[in-house]
Every structure is written in structure tokens, then in C-alpha cells.
């Protein structure tokens, strides 16, 4: 990856982080926990952002409906993460 690719990747990541910060507090807390989990144990490459961008899109849409985050993902956040990581593994 050249310098332009690095700069573009940083720009995209900063835009992603700005979207996360704009989430309602309950969504932001859960998103950040999912992010930590996936970076630690999940099959994720921070450069491609998947599945994090999909989770963020889902959270933005769900927050817009006025539902709480646990209403849309369930009360077992770890199970949600495991299923997300499992679906990511199945893609590769």
C-alpha cells in the first residue's frame, strides 16, 4: 500500500469514528464493545472495516427508529458478537 492508500485509509477511518461518536450513548457503548471484541478475537482487518461498517449502518438505522440498542441486538451482546464473527469467518 502506497502513501496515498495509507492517507485514504486514515481519512475513511476518521469518518467512521465520527459516525460512531454521533450515535446515541447506548448504541455507542455497545458498538465500542463490539469493536474491541472483533479486534481482539474476531476475523477482522481494520483496513477493510468489515463487519464494523455494517454494524454501524445497522445501528444508525435502528437508532433513527427510536429503539434501544438491546431491543435490536438482544440482551446478550457477546452472543451477537460471536454470531457476527462466525458469519465473517464463513465468508472467508
mmCIF file of C-alpha atoms in Angstrom:
data_model
loop_
_atom_site.group_PDB
_atom_site.id
_atom_site.type_symbol
_atom_site.label_atom_id
_atom_site.label_comp_id
_atom_site.label_asym_id
_atom_site.label_seq_id
_atom_site.Cartn_x
_atom_site.Cartn_y
_atom_site.Cartn_z
ATOM 1 C CA UNK A 1 0.000 0.000 0.000
ATOM 2 C CA UNK A 2 1.393 3.358 -1.012
ATOM 3 C CA UNK A 3 1.265 6.625 0.872
ATOM 4 C CA UNK A 4 -1.958 7.613 -0.906
ATOM 5 C CA UNK A 5 -3.587 4.401 0.241
ATOM 6 C CA UNK A 6 -2.494 5.000 3.817
ATOM 7 C CA UNK A 7 -3.816 8.554 3.757
ATOM 8 C CA UNK A 8 -7.123 7.420 2.242
ATOM 9 C CA UNK A 9 -7.440 4.654 4.821
ATOM 10 C CA UNK A 10 -6.907 7.119 7.647
ATOM 11 C CA UNK A 11 -9.461 9.505 6.148
ATOM 12 C CA UNK A 12 -12.030 6.720 5.916
ATOM 13 C CA UNK A 13 -11.320 5.548 9.468
ATOM 14 C CA UNK A 14 -11.698 9.104 10.842
ATOM 15 C CA UNK A 15 -15.048 9.447 9.050
ATOM 16 C CA UNK A 16 -16.096 6.109 10.534
ATOM 17 C CA UNK A 17 -15.095 7.223 14.054
ATOM 18 C CA UNK A 18 -17.051 10.472 13.602
ATOM 19 C CA UNK A 19 -20.161 8.441 12.743
ATOM 20 C CA UNK A 20 -19.640 6.289 15.850
ATOM 21 C CA UNK A 21 -19.374 9.404 18.026
ATOM 22 C CA UNK A 22 -22.676 10.643 16.607
ATOM 23 C CA UNK A 23 -24.550 7.530 17.821
ATOM 24 C CA UNK A 24 -26.779 7.788 20.896
ATOM 25 C CA UNK A 25 -24.859 6.860 24.069
ATOM 26 C CA UNK A 26 -26.305 3.355 24.458
ATOM 27 C CA UNK A 27 -25.524 2.470 20.836
ATOM 28 C CA UNK A 28 -22.037 3.979 21.061
ATOM 29 C CA UNK A 29 -21.170 1.979 24.186
ATOM 30 C CA UNK A 30 -22.306 -1.299 22.646
ATOM 31 C CA UNK A 31 -20.631 -0.500 19.320
ATOM 32 C CA UNK A 32 -17.317 0.186 21.067
ATOM 33 C CA UNK A 33 -17.557 -3.122 22.938
ATOM 34 C CA UNK A 34 -18.286 -4.961 19.686
ATOM 35 C CA UNK A 35 -15.322 -3.235 18.065
ATOM 36 C CA UNK A 36 -12.991 -4.258 20.917
ATOM 37 C CA UNK A 37 -14.239 -7.823 20.742
ATOM 38 C CA UNK A 38 -13.781 -8.111 16.998
ATOM 39 C CA UNK A 39 -10.317 -6.545 17.013
ATOM 40 C CA UNK A 40 -9.271 -8.919 19.781
ATOM 41 C CA UNK A 41 -10.779 -12.234 18.736
ATOM 42 C CA UNK A 42 -12.667 -11.763 15.513
ATOM 43 C CA UNK A 43 -11.507 -12.304 11.991
ATOM 44 C CA UNK A 44 -11.311 -8.626 11.103
ATOM 45 C CA UNK A 45 -8.877 -6.497 9.206
ATOM 46 C CA UNK A 46 -9.041 -2.866 10.385
ATOM 47 C CA UNK A 47 -8.177 -1.734 6.865
ATOM 48 C CA UNK A 48 -11.324 -3.118 5.272
ATOM 49 C CA UNK A 49 -13.635 -2.139 8.144
ATOM 50 C CA UNK A 50 -15.934 -5.089 7.694
ATOM 51 C CA UNK A 51 -18.078 -6.040 9.529
ATOM 52 C CA UNK A 52 -17.803 -2.826 11.555
ATOM 53 C CA UNK A 53 -19.225 -0.589 8.850
ATOM 54 C CA UNK A 54 -22.203 -2.922 8.548
ATOM 55 C CA UNK A 55 -22.786 -2.813 12.306
ATOM 56 C CA UNK A 56 -22.529 0.979 12.229
ATOM 57 C CA UNK A 57 -25.040 1.231 9.367
ATOM 58 C CA UNK A 58 -27.395 -1.088 11.247
ATOM 59 C CA UNK A 59 -27.025 0.905 14.472
ATOM 60 C CA UNK A 60 -27.631 4.243 12.716
ATOM 61 C CA UNK A 61 -30.793 2.901 11.077
ATOM 62 C CA UNK A 62 -32.027 1.337 14.325
ATOM 63 C CA UNK A 63 -31.316 4.455 16.391
ATOM 64 C CA UNK A 64 -33.312 6.500 13.878
ATOM 65 C CA UNK A 65 -36.372 4.346 14.669
ATOM 66 C CA UNK A 66 -36.084 5.258 18.352
ATOM 67 C CA UNK A 67 -35.429 1.717 19.568
ATOM 68 C CA UNK A 68 -32.815 0.977 22.201
ATOM 69 C CA UNK A 69 -29.751 -0.947 21.145
ATOM 70 C CA UNK A 70 -30.623 -4.025 23.222
ATOM 71 C CA UNK A 71 -34.033 -4.133 21.552
ATOM 72 C CA UNK A 72 -32.385 -4.637 18.175
ATOM 73 C CA UNK A 73 -29.447 -6.914 19.023
ATOM 74 C CA UNK A 74 -30.806 -8.685 22.093
ATOM 75 C CA UNK A 75 -29.584 -8.665 25.672
ATOM 76 C CA UNK A 76 -26.643 -10.977 25.040
ATOM 77 C CA UNK A 77 -24.082 -8.720 23.371
ATOM 78 C CA UNK A 78 -21.421 -11.460 23.467
ATOM 79 C CA UNK A 79 -23.721 -13.796 21.539
ATOM 80 C CA UNK A 80 -24.308 -11.066 18.954
ATOM 81 C CA UNK A 81 -20.523 -10.654 18.606
ATOM 82 C CA UNK A 82 -19.979 -14.402 18.288
ATOM 83 C CA UNK A 83 -22.611 -14.639 15.569
ATOM 84 C CA UNK A 84 -21.111 -11.655 13.778
ATOM 85 C CA UNK A 85 -17.613 -13.138 13.962
ATOM 86 C CA UNK A 86 -18.962 -16.510 12.867
ATOM 87 C CA UNK A 87 -20.638 -15.042 9.810
ATOM 88 C CA UNK A 88 -17.400 -13.247 8.963
ATOM 89 C CA UNK A 89 -15.424 -16.493 9.230
ATOM 90 C CA UNK A 90 -17.904 -18.220 6.914
ATOM 91 C CA UNK A 91 -17.250 -15.539 4.259
ATOM 92 C CA UNK A 92 -13.527 -16.364 4.091
#
